[in-house]
Tab-separated table of C-alpha atoms and ligand atoms in Angstrom:
chain	number	residue	atom	x	y	z
A	1	MET	CA	11.693	-29.365	-14.095
A	2	ALA	CA	12.413	-27.704	-10.781
A	3	SER	CA	14.498	-24.580	-11.151
A	4	LYS	CA	17.888	-24.332	-9.506
A	5	TYR	CA	17.046	-20.841	-8.268
A	6	GLN	CA	14.328	-19.676	-5.921
A	7	ALA	CA	13.034	-16.225	-5.022
A	8	PRO	CA	15.122	-14.934	-2.059
A	9	ARG	CA	13.888	-15.542	1.483
A	10	GLY	CA	11.012	-13.243	2.404
A	11	THR	CA	10.220	-12.357	-1.214
A	12	PHE	CA	7.604	-13.740	-3.592
A	13	ASP	CA	6.605	-13.752	-7.219
A	14	VAL	CA	3.309	-12.253	-8.264
A	15	LEU	CA	1.701	-14.712	-10.672
A	16	PRO	CA	-1.012	-13.747	-13.175
A	17	GLU	CA	-3.951	-14.919	-11.030
A	18	GLN	CA	-2.741	-12.651	-8.210
A	19	GLY	CA	-1.672	-9.928	-10.595
A	20	ARG	CA	-5.253	-9.335	-11.601
A	21	ALA	CA	-6.404	-8.704	-8.015
A	22	ARG	CA	-3.400	-6.427	-7.500
A	23	SER	CA	-4.200	-4.369	-10.584
A	24	ARG	CA	-7.769	-3.985	-9.421
A	25	LEU	CA	-6.567	-2.753	-6.018
A	26	GLU	CA	-4.077	-0.314	-7.513
A	27	GLY	CA	-6.680	0.935	-9.981
A	28	ALA	CA	-9.236	1.542	-7.214
A	29	ALA	CA	-6.650	3.432	-5.153
A	30	ALA	CA	-5.480	5.530	-8.103
A	31	ALA	CA	-9.077	6.542	-8.868
A	32	ILE	CA	-9.821	7.477	-5.250
A	33	PHE	CA	-6.590	9.506	-4.981
A	34	ALA	CA	-7.213	11.269	-8.293
A	35	ARG	CA	-10.763	12.254	-7.341
A	36	ALA	CA	-9.412	13.811	-4.141
A	37	GLY	CA	-6.616	15.669	-5.937
A	38	TYR	CA	-3.609	13.611	-4.768
A	39	GLU	CA	-0.965	13.585	-7.517
A	40	PRO	CA	1.097	10.446	-8.135
A	41	VAL	CA	4.834	10.651	-7.454
A	42	ALA	CA	7.677	8.154	-7.320
A	43	THR	CA	11.031	8.219	-5.563
A	44	PRO	CA	14.069	5.918	-5.954
A	45	SER	CA	14.119	2.464	-4.395
A	46	PHE	CA	17.224	3.413	-2.423
A	47	GLU	CA	18.357	6.567	-0.639
A	48	ASP	CA	21.211	7.802	1.516
A	49	THR	CA	21.123	5.727	4.676
A	50	ASP	CA	21.194	8.886	6.746
A	51	LEU	CA	17.802	9.985	5.390
A	52	PHE	CA	16.173	7.050	7.161
A	53	VAL	CA	18.317	7.265	10.278
A	54	ARG	CA	17.257	10.902	10.701
A	55	GLY	CA	13.782	10.612	9.234
A	56	VAL	CA	12.528	7.350	10.679
A	57	GLY	CA	14.489	7.605	13.930
A	58	ARG	CA	17.695	6.109	15.243
A	59	SER	CA	15.993	4.078	17.964
A	60	THR	CA	13.217	2.543	15.883
A	61	ASP	CA	13.062	-1.160	14.962
A	62	ILE	CA	13.264	-0.188	11.322
A	63	VAL	CA	16.600	1.577	11.689
A	64	THR	CA	18.170	-0.663	14.322
A	65	LYS	CA	17.186	-4.033	12.802
A	66	GLU	CA	15.290	-3.943	9.556
A	67	MET	CA	17.227	-1.941	6.980
A	68	PHE	CA	18.916	-3.394	3.907
A	69	THR	CA	21.994	-1.188	3.893
A	70	PHE	CA	24.904	-1.473	1.472
A	71	GLU	CA	27.882	0.488	0.294
A	72	ASP	CA	28.102	1.490	-3.359
A	73	LYS	CA	31.310	1.521	-5.374
A	74	GLY	CA	31.886	5.139	-4.371
A	75	GLY	CA	31.840	4.224	-0.690
A	76	ARG	CA	28.431	5.837	-0.028
A	77	SER	CA	26.107	4.138	2.418
A	78	LEU	CA	22.759	3.500	0.746
A	79	THR	CA	19.615	1.793	2.030
A	80	LEU	CA	16.738	0.118	0.209
A	81	ARG	CA	13.781	2.228	1.273
A	82	PRO	CA	11.928	0.738	4.255
A	83	GLU	CA	9.143	3.347	4.042
A	84	GLY	CA	7.938	6.151	1.814
A	85	THR	CA	7.402	9.262	3.894
A	86	ALA	CA	11.004	10.336	4.499
A	87	PRO	CA	11.875	9.982	0.775
A	88	ILE	CA	8.822	12.019	-0.243
A	89	CYS	CA	9.707	14.740	2.260
A	90	ARG	CA	13.251	14.687	0.875
A	91	ALA	CA	11.832	15.173	-2.631
A	92	TYR	CA	9.479	17.903	-1.401
A	93	LEU	CA	12.461	19.869	-0.104
A	94	GLU	CA	14.839	19.034	-2.936
A	95	HIS	CA	12.368	20.299	-5.555
A	96	GLY	CA	11.270	23.372	-3.637
A	97	MET	CA	7.695	22.182	-3.249
A	98	HIS	CA	7.456	24.253	-0.073
A	99	LYS	CA	7.251	27.261	-2.411
A	100	LEU	CA	4.131	25.931	-4.125
A	101	ALA	CA	0.587	26.576	-2.924
A	102	GLN	CA	0.152	24.492	0.230
A	103	PRO	CA	-0.755	21.849	1.018
A	104	VAL	CA	0.932	19.654	-1.572
A	105	LYS	CA	-1.070	16.442	-1.915
A	106	LEU	CA	0.837	13.400	-3.164
A	107	CYS	CA	0.242	9.676	-3.557
A	108	TYR	CA	2.512	6.735	-4.339
A	109	ALA	CA	2.703	2.961	-4.656
A	110	GLY	CA	5.671	0.663	-4.928
A	111	PRO	CA	8.043	-1.823	-3.308
A	112	PHE	CA	9.581	-1.384	0.153
A	113	PHE	CA	12.213	-3.439	1.936
A	114	ARG	CA	12.620	-4.530	5.532
A	115	HIS	CA	14.810	-7.278	6.892
A	116	GLU	CA	12.165	-8.977	9.045
A	117	ARG	CA	11.405	-12.570	9.958
A	118	PRO	CA	9.212	-13.712	7.067
A	119	GLN	CA	5.699	-14.935	7.912
A	120	ALA	CA	2.190	-14.552	6.529
A	121	GLY	CA	1.682	-10.862	5.777
A	122	ARG	CA	5.302	-9.997	6.600
A	123	TYR	CA	7.896	-10.027	3.872
A	124	ARG	CA	11.327	-8.584	3.120
A	125	GLN	CA	10.115	-6.983	-0.062
A	126	PHE	CA	6.504	-5.844	0.151
A	127	HIS	CA	4.384	-3.155	-1.424
A	128	GLN	CA	2.717	-0.119	0.004
A	129	LEU	CA	0.448	2.508	-1.350
A	130	GLY	CA	-0.031	5.746	0.463
A	131	ILE	CA	-0.676	9.453	0.480
A	132	GLU	CA	1.034	12.487	2.009
A	133	CYS	CA	-0.609	15.879	2.508
A	134	ILE	CA	2.219	18.303	3.193
A	135	GLY	CA	2.007	21.910	4.328
A	136	THR	CA	-1.082	22.212	6.500
A	137	ASP	CA	-1.849	21.570	10.157
A	138	SER	CA	-5.612	21.687	9.583
A	139	PRO	CA	-7.525	18.822	11.204
A	140	LEU	CA	-9.416	18.661	7.896
A	141	ALA	CA	-6.288	17.163	6.349
A	142	ASP	CA	-6.070	14.476	9.040
A	143	ALA	CA	-9.748	13.649	8.548
A	144	GLU	CA	-9.434	13.621	4.759
A	145	ALA	CA	-6.466	11.243	4.920
A	146	ILE	CA	-8.343	8.839	7.191
A	147	MET	CA	-11.481	9.077	5.053
A	148	LEU	CA	-9.577	8.165	1.896
A	149	LEU	CA	-8.106	4.985	3.405
A	150	SER	CA	-11.510	4.124	4.849
A	151	GLU	CA	-13.074	4.638	1.431
A	152	LEU	CA	-10.475	2.475	-0.282
A	153	LEU	CA	-10.899	-0.424	2.147
A	154	GLY	CA	-14.685	-0.048	1.896
A	155	GLU	CA	-14.720	0.018	-1.882
A	156	LEU	CA	-12.497	-3.051	-2.096
A	157	GLY	CA	-14.738	-4.838	0.385
A	158	VAL	CA	-12.091	-5.638	3.026
A	159	PRO	CA	-14.140	-7.344	5.752
A	160	GLY	CA	-14.054	-6.626	9.494
A	161	VAL	CA	-11.988	-3.458	9.359
A	162	GLN	CA	-11.630	-1.389	12.514
A	163	LEU	CA	-10.151	2.068	12.837
A	164	ARG	CA	-8.079	2.870	15.914
A	165	LEU	CA	-7.366	6.483	16.609
A	166	GLY	CA	-5.037	8.225	19.006
A	167	SER	CA	-3.086	11.424	19.478
A	168	LEU	CA	0.518	11.857	20.542
A	169	GLY	CA	0.267	15.605	21.036
A	170	SER	CA	2.759	18.081	19.648
A	171	LEU	CA	6.472	17.502	20.199
A	172	GLU	CA	6.777	20.202	22.908
A	173	ALA	CA	3.700	19.030	24.780
A	174	ARG	CA	4.936	15.458	24.617
A	175	ARG	CA	8.159	16.163	26.483
A	176	GLU	CA	6.519	16.412	29.870
A	177	TYR	CA	4.461	13.302	29.295
A	178	LEU	CA	7.519	11.311	28.194
A	179	GLU	CA	9.250	12.105	31.516
A	180	GLU	CA	6.214	10.767	33.335
A	181	LEU	CA	6.243	7.620	31.195
A	182	LYS	CA	9.972	7.070	31.716
A	183	ALA	CA	9.481	7.370	35.466
A	184	HIS	CA	6.774	4.707	35.310
A	185	LEU	CA	9.021	2.397	33.271
A	186	ARG	CA	11.972	2.909	35.619
A	187	ALA	CA	9.784	2.141	38.620
A	188	HIS	CA	9.035	-1.261	37.003
A	189	GLU	CA	12.388	-1.907	35.345
A	190	GLY	CA	12.625	-5.468	36.643
A	191	GLU	CA	9.419	-6.512	34.896
A	192	LEU	CA	10.337	-5.095	31.479
A	193	SER	CA	11.865	-6.976	28.572
A	194	LYS	CA	15.559	-6.316	27.996
A	195	GLU	CA	14.788	-4.468	24.785
A	196	VAL	CA	12.321	-2.068	26.363
A	197	ARG	CA	14.572	-1.546	29.374
A	198	GLU	CA	17.459	-0.567	27.145
A	199	ARG	CA	15.315	1.948	25.317
A	200	ILE	CA	13.629	3.683	28.245
A	201	ASP	CA	15.435	6.912	27.477
A	202	LEU	CA	15.627	6.570	23.719
A	203	ASN	CA	12.134	5.464	22.828
A	204	PRO	CA	9.829	4.915	25.815
A	205	LEU	CA	6.634	5.020	23.692
A	206	ARG	CA	7.579	1.787	21.983
A	207	ALA	CA	6.944	-0.044	25.263
A	208	PHE	CA	3.232	0.144	24.362
A	209	ASP	CA	3.931	-1.983	21.286
A	210	SER	CA	5.848	-4.772	23.011
A	211	ASP	CA	4.557	-8.351	22.933
A	212	ASP	CA	6.606	-9.261	26.011
A	213	GLU	CA	4.252	-10.378	28.787
A	214	GLY	CA	6.052	-8.601	31.605
A	215	THR	CA	6.164	-5.351	29.671
A	216	ARG	CA	2.504	-5.665	28.770
A	217	GLY	CA	1.652	-5.955	32.445
A	218	VAL	CA	3.620	-2.806	33.252
A	219	MET	CA	1.901	-0.936	30.435
A	220	THR	CA	-1.623	-1.630	31.682
A	221	THR	CA	-1.011	0.893	34.456
A	222	ALA	CA	1.187	3.267	32.453
A	223	PRO	CA	0.105	6.884	31.996
A	224	THR	CA	-1.294	7.521	28.504
A	225	ILE	CA	-0.857	10.672	26.498
A	226	VAL	CA	-4.423	10.951	25.217
A	227	GLY	CA	-5.592	11.794	28.738
A	228	ARG	CA	-2.872	14.440	29.116
A	229	LEU	CA	-3.307	16.418	25.926
A	230	ALA	CA	-3.662	20.145	26.492
A	231	GLY	CA	-4.428	23.364	24.654
A	232	GLU	CA	-4.368	23.244	20.874
A	233	ASP	CA	-3.599	19.539	20.869
A	234	VAL	CA	-6.946	18.851	22.539
A	235	GLU	CA	-8.803	21.082	20.096
A	236	HIS	CA	-7.068	19.529	17.118
A	237	PHE	CA	-7.916	16.004	18.237
A	238	ALA	CA	-11.520	16.963	19.014
A	239	GLU	CA	-11.943	18.481	15.565
A	240	VAL	CA	-10.528	15.394	13.811
A	241	ARG	CA	-13.010	13.254	15.745
A	242	ALA	CA	-15.911	15.586	14.963
A	243	LEU	CA	-15.067	15.473	11.263
A	244	LEU	CA	-14.962	11.664	11.302
A	245	ASP	CA	-18.264	11.586	13.200
A	246	ALA	CA	-19.818	13.881	10.615
A	247	ALA	CA	-18.549	11.612	7.838
A	248	GLY	CA	-20.045	8.579	9.578
A	249	ILE	CA	-16.694	6.846	10.046
A	250	ALA	CA	-16.597	4.619	13.110
A	251	TYR	CA	-13.429	4.556	15.196
A	252	GLU	CA	-12.213	3.541	18.570
A	253	ILE	CA	-9.963	5.789	20.628
A	254	ASP	CA	-6.916	3.757	21.587
A	255	PRO	CA	-4.837	5.558	24.234
A	256	THR	CA	-2.079	2.951	23.906
A	257	LEU	CA	-1.685	3.373	20.148
A	258	VAL	CA	1.870	4.163	19.051
A	259	ARG	CA	3.573	3.799	15.704
A	260	GLY	CA	6.873	2.305	14.624
A	261	LEU	CA	8.374	5.547	13.387
A	262	ASP	CA	9.630	8.395	15.518
A	263	TYR	CA	8.271	11.236	13.465
A	264	TYR	CA	4.592	11.159	14.411
A	265	THR	CA	2.880	14.038	16.242
A	266	ARG	CA	-0.748	14.589	17.176
A	267	THR	CA	-3.116	12.330	15.199
A	268	ILE	CA	-2.133	8.695	14.660
A	269	PHE	CA	-4.364	5.956	13.314
A	270	SER	CA	-4.368	2.333	12.360
A	271	PHE	CA	-6.789	0.239	10.331
A	272	VAL	CA	-6.777	-3.336	11.568
A	273	CYS	CA	-8.483	-6.465	10.281
A	274	ASP	CA	-8.997	-9.413	12.626
A	275	ALA	CA	-8.904	-11.925	9.800
A	276	LEU	CA	-5.178	-11.215	9.470
A	277	GLY	CA	-4.185	-12.668	12.855
A	278	ALA	CA	-0.847	-11.469	14.191
A	279	GLN	CA	-0.094	-9.141	11.266
A	280	SER	CA	-3.406	-7.376	11.764
A	281	GLU	CA	-2.649	-3.886	10.481
A	282	VAL	CA	-3.655	-3.223	6.887
A	283	GLY	CA	-2.622	0.403	6.965
A	284	GLY	CA	-1.916	3.314	9.196
A	285	GLY	CA	-0.304	6.670	9.546
A	286	GLY	CA	-0.656	10.006	11.163
A	287	ARG	CA	0.565	13.545	11.402
A	288	TYR	CA	4.285	14.278	11.292
A	289	ASP	CA	4.694	17.979	11.923
A	290	GLY	CA	8.375	17.764	12.869
A	291	LEU	CA	9.790	15.580	10.100
A	292	ILE	CA	10.546	18.117	7.378
A	293	GLU	CA	12.328	20.368	9.833
A	294	GLN	CA	14.227	17.314	11.054
A	295	LEU	CA	15.400	16.798	7.463
A	296	GLY	CA	16.700	20.369	7.281
A	297	GLY	CA	13.634	22.133	5.864
A	298	PRO	CA	11.411	24.875	7.229
A	299	PRO	CA	8.833	23.895	9.880
A	300	THR	CA	6.163	22.161	7.771
A	301	PRO	CA	3.169	20.306	9.196
A	302	ALA	CA	2.034	17.217	7.288
A	303	VAL	CA	-0.094	14.095	7.537
A	304	GLY	CA	-0.202	10.805	5.626
A	305	TRP	CA	-0.584	7.051	5.680
A	306	ALA	CA	0.654	3.887	4.069
A	307	ALA	CA	-1.211	0.635	3.522
A	308	GLY	CA	0.272	-2.775	2.821
A	309	ILE	CA	-0.894	-4.109	-0.518
A	310	GLU	CA	-0.203	-7.752	0.440
A	311	ARG	CA	-2.075	-7.343	3.725
A	312	ILE	CA	-5.125	-5.929	1.933
A	313	LEU	CA	-5.051	-8.789	-0.569
A	314	LEU	CA	-4.701	-11.325	2.264
A	315	ALA	CA	-7.637	-9.761	4.101
A	316	LEU	CA	-9.742	-9.905	0.955
A	317	ASP	CA	-8.812	-13.590	0.569
A	318	GLU	CA	-10.566	-13.670	-2.773
A	319	GLU	CA	-10.922	-16.600	-5.037
A	320	GLU	CA	-8.216	-16.051	-7.573
A	321	GLU	CA	-9.850	-14.175	-10.391
A	322	SER	CA	-10.158	-16.144	-13.604
A	323	ALA	CA	-9.335	-14.555	-16.918
A	324	GLU	CA	-11.907	-12.968	-19.220
A	325	ARG	CA	-11.697	-11.720	-22.799
A	326	ASP	CA	-14.255	-10.016	-25.011
A	327	ALA	CA	-13.125	-11.889	-28.092
A	328	PHE	CA	-10.790	-14.407	-29.638
A	329	VAL	CA	-10.040	-14.325	-33.353
A	330	ALA	CA	-9.575	-17.847	-34.744
A	331	ILE	CA	-8.513	-18.901	-38.209
A	332	ALA	CA	-9.661	-21.987	-40.103
A	333	ASP	CA	-6.816	-21.537	-42.560
A	334	GLU	CA	-3.251	-20.245	-42.386
A	335	GLY	CA	-4.057	-17.828	-45.225
A	336	GLN	CA	-6.176	-15.788	-42.771
A	337	ARG	CA	-3.317	-15.113	-40.346
A	338	ARG	CA	-2.613	-11.484	-41.270
A	339	ARG	CA	-6.290	-10.604	-41.466
A	340	ALA	CA	-6.767	-12.130	-37.994
A	341	MET	CA	-4.007	-9.968	-36.582
A	342	ALA	CA	-5.462	-6.835	-38.208
A	343	LEU	CA	-8.964	-7.541	-36.890
A	344	THR	CA	-7.632	-8.251	-33.407
A	345	THR	CA	-5.861	-4.890	-33.431
A	346	GLU	CA	-9.067	-3.202	-34.590
A	347	LEU	CA	-11.005	-4.754	-31.698
A	348	ARG	CA	-8.347	-3.701	-29.193
A	349	ARG	CA	-8.363	-0.128	-30.520
A	350	ALA	CA	-12.118	-0.074	-30.009
A	351	GLY	CA	-11.509	-0.861	-26.340
A	352	LEU	CA	-12.315	-4.573	-26.381
A	353	SER	CA	-10.005	-7.226	-25.019
A	354	ALA	CA	-9.104	-9.555	-27.838
A	355	GLU	CA	-6.562	-12.256	-28.536
A	356	VAL	CA	-5.346	-14.152	-31.519
A	357	ASP	CA	-3.640	-17.525	-31.434
A	358	LEU	CA	0.121	-17.146	-31.084
A	359	GLY	CA	0.716	-20.850	-30.594
A	360	GLY	CA	0.143	-22.267	-34.087
A	361	ARG	CA	-2.898	-24.348	-33.041
A	362	GLY	CA	-5.393	-25.949	-35.400
A	363	LEU	CA	-8.987	-24.630	-35.358
A	364	LYS	CA	-10.115	-27.120	-32.725
A	365	GLY	CA	-7.158	-26.222	-30.515
A	366	GLN	CA	-7.885	-22.521	-30.951
A	367	LEU	CA	-11.501	-22.936	-29.832
A	368	LYS	CA	-10.346	-24.897	-26.808
A	369	HIS	CA	-7.830	-22.196	-25.987
A	370	ALA	CA	-10.457	-19.459	-26.434
A	371	ASP	CA	-12.585	-21.253	-23.881
A	372	ARG	CA	-9.623	-21.597	-21.492
A	373	ILE	CA	-8.894	-17.846	-21.504
A	374	GLY	CA	-12.547	-16.983	-20.904
A	375	ALA	CA	-13.329	-15.508	-24.344
A	376	ARG	CA	-16.984	-14.550	-24.595
A	377	ARG	CA	-17.026	-14.676	-28.387
A	378	VAL	CA	-14.902	-16.228	-31.068
A	379	LEU	CA	-14.631	-14.816	-34.549
A	380	ILE	CA	-13.761	-17.623	-36.952
A	381	LEU	CA	-12.169	-16.577	-40.237
A	382	GLU	CA	-12.896	-19.228	-42.862
A	383	ALA	CA	-10.573	-20.139	-45.724
A	384	ASP	CA	-12.914	-18.520	-48.304
A	385	GLY	CA	-12.838	-15.142	-46.536
A	386	SER	CA	-16.247	-15.466	-44.855
A	387	ALA	CA	-16.531	-15.152	-41.098
A	388	GLN	CA	-18.562	-16.692	-38.285
A	389	LEU	CA	-19.160	-15.227	-34.857
A	390	ARG	CA	-19.680	-17.800	-32.124
A	391	ASP	CA	-21.113	-17.003	-28.731
A	392	MET	CA	-19.128	-19.237	-26.374
A	393	GLN	CA	-21.830	-19.350	-23.719
A	394	SER	CA	-24.797	-20.341	-25.864
A	395	GLY	CA	-22.806	-22.028	-28.628
A	396	GLU	CA	-24.810	-20.047	-31.197
A	397	GLN	CA	-22.983	-19.188	-34.354
A	398	ARG	CA	-23.870	-16.804	-37.185
A	399	ALA	CA	-22.267	-15.377	-40.333
A	400	VAL	CA	-20.930	-11.816	-39.966
A	401	HIS	CA	-19.310	-9.163	-42.159
A	402	THR	CA	-15.919	-8.209	-40.786
A	403	GLY	CA	-16.327	-4.777	-42.415
A	404	ASN	CA	-18.465	-3.673	-39.493
A	405	LEU	CA	-16.968	-5.930	-36.887
A	406	ILE	CA	-17.067	-3.487	-33.980
A	407	GLU	CA	-20.783	-2.978	-34.480
A	408	GLU	CA	-21.312	-6.730	-34.704
A	409	MET	CA	-19.434	-7.165	-31.444
A	410	THR	CA	-20.805	-4.311	-29.390
A	411	GLY	CA	-24.215	-3.683	-30.952
A	412	GLY	CA	-27.458	-5.491	-30.186
A	413	ASP	CA	-27.222	-7.961	-27.302
A	414	SER	CA	-24.515	-6.235	-25.292
B	501	ATP	P1	3.746	-3.946	11.785
B	501	ATP	O1	3.375	-3.514	13.149
B	501	ATP	O2	2.819	-4.976	11.212
B	501	ATP	O3	5.196	-4.321	11.663
B	501	ATP	P2	4.450	-1.327	10.908
B	501	ATP	O4	4.005	-0.454	12.016
B	501	ATP	O5	5.877	-1.707	10.823
B	501	ATP	O6	3.545	-2.656	10.861
B	501	ATP	P3	4.194	0.712	8.858
B	501	ATP	O7	5.624	1.029	8.928
B	501	ATP	O8	3.224	1.687	9.382
B	501	ATP	O9	3.933	-0.725	9.528
B	501	ATP	O10	3.798	0.326	7.363
B	501	ATP	C1	2.484	0.527	6.837
B	501	ATP	C2	1.863	-0.766	6.378
B	501	ATP	O11	2.763	-1.535	5.604
B	501	ATP	C3	1.484	-1.704	7.518
B	501	ATP	O12	0.241	-1.349	8.018
B	501	ATP	C4	1.440	-3.044	6.821
B	501	ATP	O13	0.202	-3.218	6.173
B	501	ATP	C5	2.512	-2.916	5.784
B	501	ATP	N1	3.763	-3.580	6.182
B	501	ATP	C6	4.705	-3.139	7.057
B	501	ATP	N2	5.734	-3.996	7.146
B	501	ATP	C7	5.449	-5.020	6.278
B	501	ATP	C8	6.124	-6.212	5.874
B	501	ATP	N3	7.322	-6.540	6.354
B	501	ATP	N4	5.521	-7.029	4.974
B	501	ATP	C9	4.306	-6.725	4.472
B	501	ATP	N5	3.619	-5.603	4.779
B	501	ATP	C10	4.181	-4.755	5.670
B	502	MG	MG1	6.977	-3.332	11.486
């Protein structure tokens, strides 16, 4: 029967077949983060709207078009979080983490919300995982961040991944360049899209990201910042590249690379995957040395990235994983029900995956179900208290003592 209700536009349900691939991804990320000393944190799903207006930037697409903003009963303006970095920096300040030994290394995963036009790889509720390394301007931190995302994508086996790398310079150094860029845009105003034209003063860098043909033409001759970096910005960028070279991570310098948030400084990067078509970015990030100050904190350099969980899963395009269980405990007689439950619990405590029939099936139905859920072995409890262990692959069956069940299950062949 079709349900009267459907998931809201731009959202989706995660069904068990997809849930398994998701868990594997999240598990791989958690292990990589833990080995590198990034501690898991979580922030609320909504925040004061102003945090994002200040943190992400008033002129960005996210703030001007994509936020789910609402008023609560107390008249406060709240926004479902469109990204994770501003909230984590808010938490860093609120909990005095700037007084801890620096840098503070954090990781997170969870849902994010943007009011975008839904399409493959672009949703209104999606999931990101990411890391933030707050409190150091060392190029080692930039390189470490990039290496961790590279490692994650590599370990998961995401095919055809390319790393694009750029630098926006420090905020002071950027000022001069931005004037030069604005002058170029003004000189070609007639060829620019309306949107870019209106934001020449507010956000000229975004012109590099436009898909408007006229704008694209103008940008092919635009001055780029990578060629105009000076002083410490040059050294910083050179060191990040040298560290990536030493780690054997391939990248391509992209002088036109910009990101959708205002807060980036110096290093920016993007991992793209051709298989994804238009929504080609699986993850990206960069350094944001000005953000914490922007939020009212002390000057605090930081670097981080976020990756889209759905985009990674799309890029992997795996066969949906089928279920697998170590064991199924079947009963030939109702009288064995409690014993079956107890033995199933014992197997689970020993670290095995085990199920017992919850559906009131007869023995034949239980064996069929065991096969359906991918059970490797079935323990059959007979009416007289004896037990048989059946190997579902070979069909072999032998009598066993349930007193040493774990040994029977794990010993010998496996
Ligand atoms: P795009 O250019 O594709 O809009 P973005 O620059 O807005 O990406 P970020 O804000 O850097 O993306 O977010 C980090 C990652 O989150 C992206 O690389 C992408 O994988 C994922 N992502 C961003 N927006 C969405 C969305 N609406 N649906 C699904 N995943 C998303
Ligand atoms: Mg976007």
